[in-house]
Coordinates of C-alpha atoms in Angstrom, one line a residue:
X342 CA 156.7 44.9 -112.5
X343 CA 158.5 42.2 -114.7
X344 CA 156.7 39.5 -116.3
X345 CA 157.3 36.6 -113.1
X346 CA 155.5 38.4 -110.8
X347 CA 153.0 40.2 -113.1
X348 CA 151.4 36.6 -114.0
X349 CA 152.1 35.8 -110.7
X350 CA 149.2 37.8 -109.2
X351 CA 146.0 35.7 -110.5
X352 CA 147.2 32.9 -110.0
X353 CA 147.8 33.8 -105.8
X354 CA 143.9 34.9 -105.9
X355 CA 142.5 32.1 -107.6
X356 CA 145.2 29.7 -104.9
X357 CA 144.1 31.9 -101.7
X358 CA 140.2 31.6 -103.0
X359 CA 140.4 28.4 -103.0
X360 CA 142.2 28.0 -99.8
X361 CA 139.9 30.0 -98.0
X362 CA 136.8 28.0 -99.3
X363 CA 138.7 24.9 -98.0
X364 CA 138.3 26.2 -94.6
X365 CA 134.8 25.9 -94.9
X366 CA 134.5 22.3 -96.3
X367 CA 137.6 20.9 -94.1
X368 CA 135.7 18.2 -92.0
X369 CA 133.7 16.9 -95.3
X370 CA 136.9 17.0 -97.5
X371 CA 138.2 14.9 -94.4
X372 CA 135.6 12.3 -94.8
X373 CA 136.1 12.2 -98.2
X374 CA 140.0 11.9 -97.8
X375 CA 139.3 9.0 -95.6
X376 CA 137.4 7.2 -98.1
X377 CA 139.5 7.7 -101.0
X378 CA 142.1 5.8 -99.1
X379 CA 140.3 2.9 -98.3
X380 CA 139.3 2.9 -102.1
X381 CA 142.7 2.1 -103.0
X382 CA 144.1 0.3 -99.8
X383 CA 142.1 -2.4 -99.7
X384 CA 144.0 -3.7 -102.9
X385 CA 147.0 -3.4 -101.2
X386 CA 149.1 -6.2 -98.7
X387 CA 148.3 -3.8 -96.3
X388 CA 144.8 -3.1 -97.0
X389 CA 143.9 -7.2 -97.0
X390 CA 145.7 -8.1 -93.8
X391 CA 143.9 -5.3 -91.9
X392 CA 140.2 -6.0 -93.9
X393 CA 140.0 -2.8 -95.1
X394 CA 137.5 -3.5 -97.6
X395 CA 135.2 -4.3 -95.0
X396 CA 135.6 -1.1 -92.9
X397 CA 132.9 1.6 -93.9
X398 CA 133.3 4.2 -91.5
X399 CA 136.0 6.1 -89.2
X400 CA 135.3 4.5 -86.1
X401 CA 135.5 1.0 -87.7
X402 CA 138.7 2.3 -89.1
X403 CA 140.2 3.1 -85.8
X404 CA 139.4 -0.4 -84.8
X405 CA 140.8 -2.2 -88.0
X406 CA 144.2 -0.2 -87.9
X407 CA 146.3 0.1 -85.3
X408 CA 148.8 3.0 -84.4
X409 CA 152.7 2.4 -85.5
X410 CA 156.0 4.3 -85.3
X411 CA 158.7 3.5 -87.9
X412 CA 159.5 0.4 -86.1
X413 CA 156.7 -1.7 -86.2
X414 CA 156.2 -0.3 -90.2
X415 CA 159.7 -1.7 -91.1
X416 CA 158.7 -5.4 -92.3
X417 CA 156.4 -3.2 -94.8
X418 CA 159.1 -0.7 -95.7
X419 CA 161.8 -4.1 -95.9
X420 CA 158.9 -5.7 -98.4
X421 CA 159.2 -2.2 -100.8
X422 CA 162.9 -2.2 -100.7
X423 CA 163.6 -6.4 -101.8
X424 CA 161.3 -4.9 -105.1
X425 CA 157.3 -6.1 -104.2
X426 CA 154.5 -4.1 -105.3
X427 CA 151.3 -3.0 -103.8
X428 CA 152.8 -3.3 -100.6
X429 CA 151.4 -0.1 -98.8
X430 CA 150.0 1.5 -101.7
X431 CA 149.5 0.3 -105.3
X432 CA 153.0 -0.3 -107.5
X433 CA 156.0 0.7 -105.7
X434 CA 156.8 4.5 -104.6
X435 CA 158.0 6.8 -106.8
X436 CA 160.8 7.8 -104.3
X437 CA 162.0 6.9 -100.8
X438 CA 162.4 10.0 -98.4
X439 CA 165.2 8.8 -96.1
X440 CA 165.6 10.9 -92.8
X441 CA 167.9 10.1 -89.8
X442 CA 166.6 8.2 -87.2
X443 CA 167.0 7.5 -83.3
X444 CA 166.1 4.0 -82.0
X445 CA 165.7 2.8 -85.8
X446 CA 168.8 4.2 -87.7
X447 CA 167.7 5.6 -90.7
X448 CA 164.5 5.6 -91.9
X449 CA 162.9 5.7 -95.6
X450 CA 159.3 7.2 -96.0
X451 CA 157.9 6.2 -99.3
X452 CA 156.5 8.8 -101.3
X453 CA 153.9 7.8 -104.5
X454 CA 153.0 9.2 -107.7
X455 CA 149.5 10.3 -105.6
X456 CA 151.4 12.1 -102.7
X457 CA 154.2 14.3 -104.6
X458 CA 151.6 16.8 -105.3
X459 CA 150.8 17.2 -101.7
X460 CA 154.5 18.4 -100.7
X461 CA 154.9 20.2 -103.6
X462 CA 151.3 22.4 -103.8
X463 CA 152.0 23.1 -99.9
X464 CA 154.9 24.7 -100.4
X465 CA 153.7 26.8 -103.4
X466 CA 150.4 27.3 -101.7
X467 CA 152.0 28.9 -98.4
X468 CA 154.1 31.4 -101.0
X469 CA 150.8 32.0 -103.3
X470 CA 148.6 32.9 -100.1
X471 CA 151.5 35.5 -98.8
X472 CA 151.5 36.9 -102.1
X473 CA 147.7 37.7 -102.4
X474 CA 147.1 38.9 -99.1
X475 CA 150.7 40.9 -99.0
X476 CA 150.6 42.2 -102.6
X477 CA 154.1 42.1 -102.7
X478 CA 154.8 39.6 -106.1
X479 CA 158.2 41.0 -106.6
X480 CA 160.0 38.6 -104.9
X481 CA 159.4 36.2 -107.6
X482 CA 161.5 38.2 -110.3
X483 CA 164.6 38.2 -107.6
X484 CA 167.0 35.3 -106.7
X485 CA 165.5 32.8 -104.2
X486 CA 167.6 30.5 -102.2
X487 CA 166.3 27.2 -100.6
X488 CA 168.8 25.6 -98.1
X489 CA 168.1 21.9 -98.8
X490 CA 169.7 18.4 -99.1
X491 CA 171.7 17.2 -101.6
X492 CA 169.3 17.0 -104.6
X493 CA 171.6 13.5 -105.5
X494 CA 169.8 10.9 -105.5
X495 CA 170.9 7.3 -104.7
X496 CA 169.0 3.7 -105.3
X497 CA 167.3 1.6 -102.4
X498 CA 165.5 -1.6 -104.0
X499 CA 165.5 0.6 -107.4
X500 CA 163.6 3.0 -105.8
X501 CA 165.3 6.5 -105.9
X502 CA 166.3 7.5 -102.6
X503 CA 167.4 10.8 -100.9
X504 CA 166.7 13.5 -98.3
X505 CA 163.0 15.3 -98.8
X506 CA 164.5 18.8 -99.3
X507 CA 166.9 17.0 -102.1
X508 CA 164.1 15.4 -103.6
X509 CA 161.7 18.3 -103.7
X510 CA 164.3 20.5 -105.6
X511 CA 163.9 18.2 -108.5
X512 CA 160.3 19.5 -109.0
X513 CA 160.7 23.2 -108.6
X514 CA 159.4 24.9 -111.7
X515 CA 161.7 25.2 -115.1
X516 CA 160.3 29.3 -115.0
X517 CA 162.0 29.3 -111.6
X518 CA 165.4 27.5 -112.3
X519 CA 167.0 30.7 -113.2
X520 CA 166.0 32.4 -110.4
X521 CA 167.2 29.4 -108.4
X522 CA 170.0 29.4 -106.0
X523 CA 172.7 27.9 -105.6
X524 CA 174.1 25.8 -108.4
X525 CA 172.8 22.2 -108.6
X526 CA 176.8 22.0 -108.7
X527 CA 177.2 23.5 -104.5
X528 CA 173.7 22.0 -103.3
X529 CA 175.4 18.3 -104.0
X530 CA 178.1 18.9 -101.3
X531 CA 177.7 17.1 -98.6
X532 CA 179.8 18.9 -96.4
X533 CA 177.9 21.5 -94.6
X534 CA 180.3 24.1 -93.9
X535 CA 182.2 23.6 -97.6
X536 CA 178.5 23.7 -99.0
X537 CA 177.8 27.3 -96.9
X538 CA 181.6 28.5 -98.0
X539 CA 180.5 28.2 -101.4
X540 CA 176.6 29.4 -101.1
X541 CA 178.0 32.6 -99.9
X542 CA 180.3 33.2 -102.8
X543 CA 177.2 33.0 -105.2
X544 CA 174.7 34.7 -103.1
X545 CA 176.3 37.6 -101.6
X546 CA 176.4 39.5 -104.8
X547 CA 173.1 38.5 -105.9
X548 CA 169.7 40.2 -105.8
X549 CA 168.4 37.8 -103.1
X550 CA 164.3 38.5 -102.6
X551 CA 163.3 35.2 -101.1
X552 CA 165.3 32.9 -98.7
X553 CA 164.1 29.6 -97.4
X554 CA 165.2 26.8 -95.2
X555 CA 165.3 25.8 -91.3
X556 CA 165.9 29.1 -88.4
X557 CA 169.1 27.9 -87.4
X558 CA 170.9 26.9 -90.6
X559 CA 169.3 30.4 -92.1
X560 CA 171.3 31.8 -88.8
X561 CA 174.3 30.0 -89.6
X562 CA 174.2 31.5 -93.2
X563 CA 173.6 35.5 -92.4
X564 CA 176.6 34.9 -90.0
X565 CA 179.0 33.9 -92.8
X566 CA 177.6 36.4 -95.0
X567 CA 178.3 38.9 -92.5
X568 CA 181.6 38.1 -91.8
X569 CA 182.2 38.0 -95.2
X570 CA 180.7 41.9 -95.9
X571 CA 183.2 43.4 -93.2
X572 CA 179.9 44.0 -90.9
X573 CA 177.1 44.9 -93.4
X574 CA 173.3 44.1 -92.0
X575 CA 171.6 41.2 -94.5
X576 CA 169.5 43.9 -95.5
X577 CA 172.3 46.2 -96.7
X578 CA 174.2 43.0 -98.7
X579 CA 170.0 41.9 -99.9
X580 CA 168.4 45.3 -100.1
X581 CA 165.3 43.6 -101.6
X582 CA 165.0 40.7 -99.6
X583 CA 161.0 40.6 -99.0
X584 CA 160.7 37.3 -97.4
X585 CA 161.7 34.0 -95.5
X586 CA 160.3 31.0 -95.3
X587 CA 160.9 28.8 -92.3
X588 CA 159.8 25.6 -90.9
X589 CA 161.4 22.7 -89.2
X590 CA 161.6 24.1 -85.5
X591 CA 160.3 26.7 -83.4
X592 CA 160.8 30.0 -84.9
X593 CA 160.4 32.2 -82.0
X594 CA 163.8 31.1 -80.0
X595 CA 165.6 32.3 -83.2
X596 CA 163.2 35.4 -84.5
X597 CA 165.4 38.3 -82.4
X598 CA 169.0 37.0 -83.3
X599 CA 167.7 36.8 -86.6
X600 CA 165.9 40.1 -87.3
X601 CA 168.9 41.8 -85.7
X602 CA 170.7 40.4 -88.2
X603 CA 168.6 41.4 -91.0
X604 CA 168.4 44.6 -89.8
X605 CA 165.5 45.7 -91.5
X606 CA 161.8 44.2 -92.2
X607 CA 161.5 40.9 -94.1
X608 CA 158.2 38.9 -94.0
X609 CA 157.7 35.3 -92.6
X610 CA 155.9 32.4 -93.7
X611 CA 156.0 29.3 -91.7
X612 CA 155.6 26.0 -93.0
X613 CA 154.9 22.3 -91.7
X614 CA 156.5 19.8 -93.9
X615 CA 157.7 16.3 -93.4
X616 CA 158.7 13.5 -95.0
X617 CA 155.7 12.1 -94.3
X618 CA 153.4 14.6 -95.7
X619 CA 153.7 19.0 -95.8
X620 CA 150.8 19.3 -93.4
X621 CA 150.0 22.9 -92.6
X622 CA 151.2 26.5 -93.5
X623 CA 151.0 29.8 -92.9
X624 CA 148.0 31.1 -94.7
X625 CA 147.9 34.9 -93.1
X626 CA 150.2 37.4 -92.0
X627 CA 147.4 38.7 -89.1
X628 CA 146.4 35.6 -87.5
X629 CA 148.1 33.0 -84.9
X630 CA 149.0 29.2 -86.1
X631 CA 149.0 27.1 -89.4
X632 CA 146.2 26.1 -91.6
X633 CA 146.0 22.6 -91.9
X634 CA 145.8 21.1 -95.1
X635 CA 142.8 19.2 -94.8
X636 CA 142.1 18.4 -99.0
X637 CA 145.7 16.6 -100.3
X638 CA 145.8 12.7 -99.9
X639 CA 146.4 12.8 -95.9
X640 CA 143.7 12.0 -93.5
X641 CA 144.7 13.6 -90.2
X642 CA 144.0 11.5 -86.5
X643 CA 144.8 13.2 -83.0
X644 CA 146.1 11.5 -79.9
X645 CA 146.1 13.4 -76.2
X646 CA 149.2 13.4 -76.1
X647 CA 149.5 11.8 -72.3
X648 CA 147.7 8.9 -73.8
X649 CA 150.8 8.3 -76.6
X650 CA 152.3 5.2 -74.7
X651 CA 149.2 3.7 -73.7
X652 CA 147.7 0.6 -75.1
X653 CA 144.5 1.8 -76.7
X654 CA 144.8 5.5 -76.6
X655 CA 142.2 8.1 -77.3
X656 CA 141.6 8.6 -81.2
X657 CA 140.1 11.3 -82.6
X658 CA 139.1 12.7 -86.0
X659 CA 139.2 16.3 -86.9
X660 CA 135.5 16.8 -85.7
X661 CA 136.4 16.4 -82.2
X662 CA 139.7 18.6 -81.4
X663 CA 139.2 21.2 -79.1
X664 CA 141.3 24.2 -78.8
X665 CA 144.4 24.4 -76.4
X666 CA 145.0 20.8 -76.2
X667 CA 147.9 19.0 -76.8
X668 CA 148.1 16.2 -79.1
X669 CA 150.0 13.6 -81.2
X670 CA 149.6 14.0 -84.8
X671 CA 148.7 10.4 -86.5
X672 CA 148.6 10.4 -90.5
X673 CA 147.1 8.1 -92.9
X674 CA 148.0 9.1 -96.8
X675 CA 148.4 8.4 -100.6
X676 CA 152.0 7.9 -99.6
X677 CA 150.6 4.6 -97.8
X678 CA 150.6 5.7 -94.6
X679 CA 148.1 3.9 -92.0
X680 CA 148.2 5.1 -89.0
X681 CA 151.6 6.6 -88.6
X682 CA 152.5 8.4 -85.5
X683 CA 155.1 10.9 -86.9
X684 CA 156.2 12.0 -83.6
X685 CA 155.2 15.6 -83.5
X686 CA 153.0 17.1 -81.1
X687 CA 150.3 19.9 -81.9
X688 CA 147.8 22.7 -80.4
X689 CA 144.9 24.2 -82.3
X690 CA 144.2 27.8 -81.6
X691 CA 141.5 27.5 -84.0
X692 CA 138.9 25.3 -85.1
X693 CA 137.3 27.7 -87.6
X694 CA 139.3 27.5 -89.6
X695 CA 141.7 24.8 -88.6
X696 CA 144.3 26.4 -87.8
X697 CA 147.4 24.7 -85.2
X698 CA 151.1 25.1 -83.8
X699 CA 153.5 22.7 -83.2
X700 CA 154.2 22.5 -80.1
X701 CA 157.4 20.0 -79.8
X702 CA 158.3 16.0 -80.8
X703 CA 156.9 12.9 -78.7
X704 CA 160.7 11.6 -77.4
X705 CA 161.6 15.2 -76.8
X706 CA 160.5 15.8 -73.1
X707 CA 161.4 15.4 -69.8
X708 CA 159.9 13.6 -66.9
X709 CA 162.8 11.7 -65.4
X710 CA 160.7 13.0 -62.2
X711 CA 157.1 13.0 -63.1
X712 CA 157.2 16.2 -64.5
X713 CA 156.5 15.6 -67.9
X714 CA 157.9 18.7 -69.0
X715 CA 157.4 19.4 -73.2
X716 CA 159.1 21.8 -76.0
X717 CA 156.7 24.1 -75.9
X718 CA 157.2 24.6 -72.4
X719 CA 160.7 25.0 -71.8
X720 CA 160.5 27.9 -75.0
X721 CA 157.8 30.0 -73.9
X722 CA 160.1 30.0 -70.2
X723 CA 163.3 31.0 -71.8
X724 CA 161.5 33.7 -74.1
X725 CA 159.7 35.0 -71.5
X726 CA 162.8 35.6 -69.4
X727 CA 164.8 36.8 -72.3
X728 CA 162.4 39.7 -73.2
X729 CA 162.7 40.6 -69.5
X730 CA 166.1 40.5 -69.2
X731 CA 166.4 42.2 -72.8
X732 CA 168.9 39.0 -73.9
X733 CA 169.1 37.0 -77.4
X734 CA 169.5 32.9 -77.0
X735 CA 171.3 31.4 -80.1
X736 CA 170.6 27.9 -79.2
X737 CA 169.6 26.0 -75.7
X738 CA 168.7 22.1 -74.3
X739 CA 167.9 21.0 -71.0
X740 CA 168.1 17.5 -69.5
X741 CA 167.9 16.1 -66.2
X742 CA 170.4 16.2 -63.8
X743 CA 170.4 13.5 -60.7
X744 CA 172.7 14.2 -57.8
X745 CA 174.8 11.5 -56.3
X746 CA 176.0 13.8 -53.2
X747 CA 172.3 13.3 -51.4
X748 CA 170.7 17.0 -52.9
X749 CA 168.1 17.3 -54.6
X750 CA 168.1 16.5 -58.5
X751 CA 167.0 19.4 -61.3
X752 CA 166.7 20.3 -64.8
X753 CA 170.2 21.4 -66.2
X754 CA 169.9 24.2 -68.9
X755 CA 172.9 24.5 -71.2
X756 CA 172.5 28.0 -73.5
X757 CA 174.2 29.7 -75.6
X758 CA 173.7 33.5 -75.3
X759 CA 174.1 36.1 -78.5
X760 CA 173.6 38.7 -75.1
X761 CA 174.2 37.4 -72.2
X762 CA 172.1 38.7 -69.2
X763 CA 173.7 41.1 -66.7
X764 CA 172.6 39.0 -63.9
X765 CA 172.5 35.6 -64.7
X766 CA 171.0 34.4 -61.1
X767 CA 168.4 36.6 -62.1
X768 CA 167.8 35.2 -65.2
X769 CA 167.8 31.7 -64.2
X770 CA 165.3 32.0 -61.4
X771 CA 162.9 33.8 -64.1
X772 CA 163.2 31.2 -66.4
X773 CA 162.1 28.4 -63.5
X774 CA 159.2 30.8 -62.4
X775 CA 157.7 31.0 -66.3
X776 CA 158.3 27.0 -66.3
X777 CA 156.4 26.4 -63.2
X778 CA 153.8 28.8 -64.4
X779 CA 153.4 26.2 -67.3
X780 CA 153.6 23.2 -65.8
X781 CA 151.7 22.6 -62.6
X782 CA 153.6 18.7 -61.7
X783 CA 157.4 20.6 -62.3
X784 CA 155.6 23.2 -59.9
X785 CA 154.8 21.0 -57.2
X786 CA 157.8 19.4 -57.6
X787 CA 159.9 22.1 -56.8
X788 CA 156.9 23.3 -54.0
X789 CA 157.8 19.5 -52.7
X790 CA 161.7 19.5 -52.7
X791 CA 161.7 16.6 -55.1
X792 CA 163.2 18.9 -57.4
X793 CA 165.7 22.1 -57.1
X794 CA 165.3 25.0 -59.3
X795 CA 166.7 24.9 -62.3
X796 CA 170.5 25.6 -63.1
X797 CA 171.9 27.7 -66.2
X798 CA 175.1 26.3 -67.6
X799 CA 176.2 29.3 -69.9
X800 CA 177.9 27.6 -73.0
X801 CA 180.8 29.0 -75.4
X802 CA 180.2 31.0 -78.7
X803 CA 179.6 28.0 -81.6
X804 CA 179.0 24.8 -78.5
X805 CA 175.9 23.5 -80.4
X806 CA 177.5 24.2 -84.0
X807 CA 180.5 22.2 -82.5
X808 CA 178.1 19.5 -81.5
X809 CA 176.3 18.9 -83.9
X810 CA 179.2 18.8 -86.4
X811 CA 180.7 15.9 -84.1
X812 CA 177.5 13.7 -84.8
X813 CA 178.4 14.8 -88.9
X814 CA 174.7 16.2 -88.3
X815 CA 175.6 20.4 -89.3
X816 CA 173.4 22.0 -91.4
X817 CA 170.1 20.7 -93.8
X818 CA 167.2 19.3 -91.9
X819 CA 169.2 18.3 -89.0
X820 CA 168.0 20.0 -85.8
X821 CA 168.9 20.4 -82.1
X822 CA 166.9 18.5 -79.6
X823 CA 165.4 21.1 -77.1
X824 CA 164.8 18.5 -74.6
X825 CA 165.9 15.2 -73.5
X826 CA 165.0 12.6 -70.7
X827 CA 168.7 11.2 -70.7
X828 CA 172.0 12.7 -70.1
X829 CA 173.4 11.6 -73.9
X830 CA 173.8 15.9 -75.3
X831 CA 174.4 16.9 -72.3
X832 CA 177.5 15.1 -71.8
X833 CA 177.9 15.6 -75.3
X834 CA 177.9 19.4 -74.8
X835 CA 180.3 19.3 -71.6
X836 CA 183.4 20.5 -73.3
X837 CA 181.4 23.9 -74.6
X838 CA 180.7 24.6 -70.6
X839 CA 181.9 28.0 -69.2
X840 CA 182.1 28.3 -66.1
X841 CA 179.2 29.7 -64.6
X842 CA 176.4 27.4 -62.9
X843 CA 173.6 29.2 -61.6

């Protein structure tokens, strides 16, 4: 055991002791969250317009401060970037976290002095935790490789500005900058495919233990490298690999193209980070969902998420989630965050601890019908017909499809197979049988006629790579809708179409 890992080992049981008695207190520490903030917004522009120094408890909270997306925040955001101070939270932030946007082009999160730690501790938390439960500490002597952003940072109002990933690399730990890879050299370029060209050559011969970054880019990257072996499993070209850590999307569409490419066993933790805040993590090897982080500057609210659109929806603290439900996840932090709908959607299977999965994004759905169908749905259909069918998917989106020759409308599935099934009729009507199992308003639309089973539009090798390279939106934290309500990817994906409909 070398020295990285050997001190390595007390510190992951004093981390996962104090995680576990945070499961314990995570309620109280909520409470206490919520009060912190107020201590410090009501100083802010924020805080006096909203009379937060008269607001005592939760409830009077939810009254004083109202839900926002991106858009309604941006005359606050505008205030930060012209230079004003105290804006949000007290001075100005310490960086802005600028992500691509839909409806509101890019956006810039601000994160303070106060919330660095929280995205910085998660991440080291989740590793810590894997480490005291797995024993396995000899990762941290091997090269680690984080697929990121850019770590090049421009100005916006003075304010440094870049993509999360890019900024986070800038506090990884000087004992781990040797282990680090790539070269703060390759993780500048922009380019995705020149940036992977150029990973590989610096990786491949390496003694890679610990690989991090989103399923499909990680995908992307064990493809190249092996190609570039003449064949060779990951596990053959990283023979001590011990562990990947994943976040960003849905791992389980991705988890059997990518273990048959590893070839071998490598661990998984799964993370839940954000610009906004690095929420939850994978505390345990042996147990469903992520622990929420309950005790780091972000006080979390929950919105059924049918009630997201309505006027005056349904909030509710920690205290009152109940298992299996679906909600929107609303944060309030040290970043100056009030009531910010971050667009994700959760489930808890757990409530002692506190533990959740994310279950898909607000704008991702479909219900151009009624049928409000979600993320969550549409993967557990396609997985449940590919174990059946003994298939891999590499990628997949559905959207709706309305006739203008007097049938019936439906959902129109483009997928790209690793396998494709023998009988792709087959497959297809298996997938519409698990969604309708799922969802009981696409179920009695199809009952109805409204709605015709679903068709499978079979797409060629690389479609979604192709795609997304179009929008210049290939590789880092960029991801592939699963669903949409309009027909913009799908006719965006037309020219990967084979020819089979089914």
């Amino acid at each position: 055991m070398k020295i990285k890992s050997f001190l390595a080992r007390p510190y992951a049981s004093i981390v996962q002791s104090r995680t576990r008695k945070s499961m314990t207190t995570a309620v109280t520490d909520q409470d206490a969250v919520l009060q912190y903030l107020l201590k410090y917004g009501t100083r802010t522009v924020f805080g006096k317009q909203h009379k937060l120094s008269e607001v005592k408890t939760y409830q009077e909270y939810s009254m004083a401060v109202p839900i926002r997306d991106y858009e309604a925040y941006r005359q606050y955001i505008d205030d930060l970037k012209s230079g004003q101070q105290d804006v949000l939270w007290k001075g100005k932030p310490m960086y802005f976290a600028k992500t691509s946007g839909t409806t509101s082009g890019a956006k810039y999160i601000p994160i303070t002095k106060e919330s660095i730690p929280n995205h910085i501790n998660g991440a080291r938390d989740a590793l810590l935790c894997y480490m005291a439960e797995s024993g396995n500490s000899s990762f941290a002597d091997g090269k680690m490789i984080f697929l990121t952003g850019s770590p090049e940072l421009e100005r916006t109002g003075g304010i440094p500005t870049g993509r999360l990933s890019g900024i986070s690399n800038h506090f990884v730990p000087r004992y781990l900058r040797n282990n680090q890879l790539p070269s703060y050299e390759t993780n500048c370029i922009e380019d995705w495919e020149t940036k992977l060209a150029k990973i590989v050559d610096e990786t491949i011969n390496q003694d890679m233990t610990l690989i991090s970054g989103i399923p499909p880019w990680i995908q992307m990257y064990f493809d190249w490298l092996i190609e570039r072996s003449g064949g060779k499993t990951i596990k053959e070209i990283f023979p001590n690999l011990h562990v990947i850590v994943h976040g960003g999307v849905n791992f389980e569409p991705y988890r059997s193209k990518l273990f048959d490419s590893l070839g071998g066993k490598v661990d998984t933790v799964e993370t839940f980070p954000a610009s906004e805040g690095f929420f939850a993590f994978q505390d345990t090897q042996d147990k469903e969902g992520l622990l929420l982080n309950t005790n780091a500057g972000i006080f979390y609210e929950f919105i059924p998420a049918a009630e997201i659109f309505n006027e005056n929806p349904t909030r509710l603290s920690l205290a009152d989630v109940k298992i299996g439900e679906n909600y929107a996840l609303i944060v309030n932090s040290n970043a100056g965050l009030w009531g910010y709908n971050i667009g994700d959607t959760v489930r808890f299977v757990s409530t002692n601890p506190y533990r959740l999965l994310v279950t898909g994004r607000i704008k991702h759905y479909i219900s151009a019908f009624g049928e409000h169908v979600i993320g969550e749905e549409v993967e557990y259909a396609i997985l449940q017909a590919a174990r059946e069918f003994n298939t891999s998917i590499v990628e997949f989106s559905v959207a709706p499809q309305i006739q203008t020759n007097g049938e019936a409308p439906y959902h129109e599935w483009f997928v790209e197979f690793e396998t494709p099934p023998a009988d792709l009729a087959a497959f297809s009507l298996s997938v519409d049988n698990h969604l309708r199992n799922k969802n009981i308003y696409y179920d009695d639309l199809i009952r109805g006629g409204i709605l015709q089973p679903l068709k499978i539009r079979s797409m060629k090798p690389h479609s979604f790579i192709e795609y997304m390279r179009s929008l210049g939106k290939l590789g880092g934290q960029n991801k592939v809708p699963r669903l949409s309500n309009d027909r913009t990817l799908a006719d965006g994906l037309q020219t990967g179409i084979l020819d089979s409909l089914l």
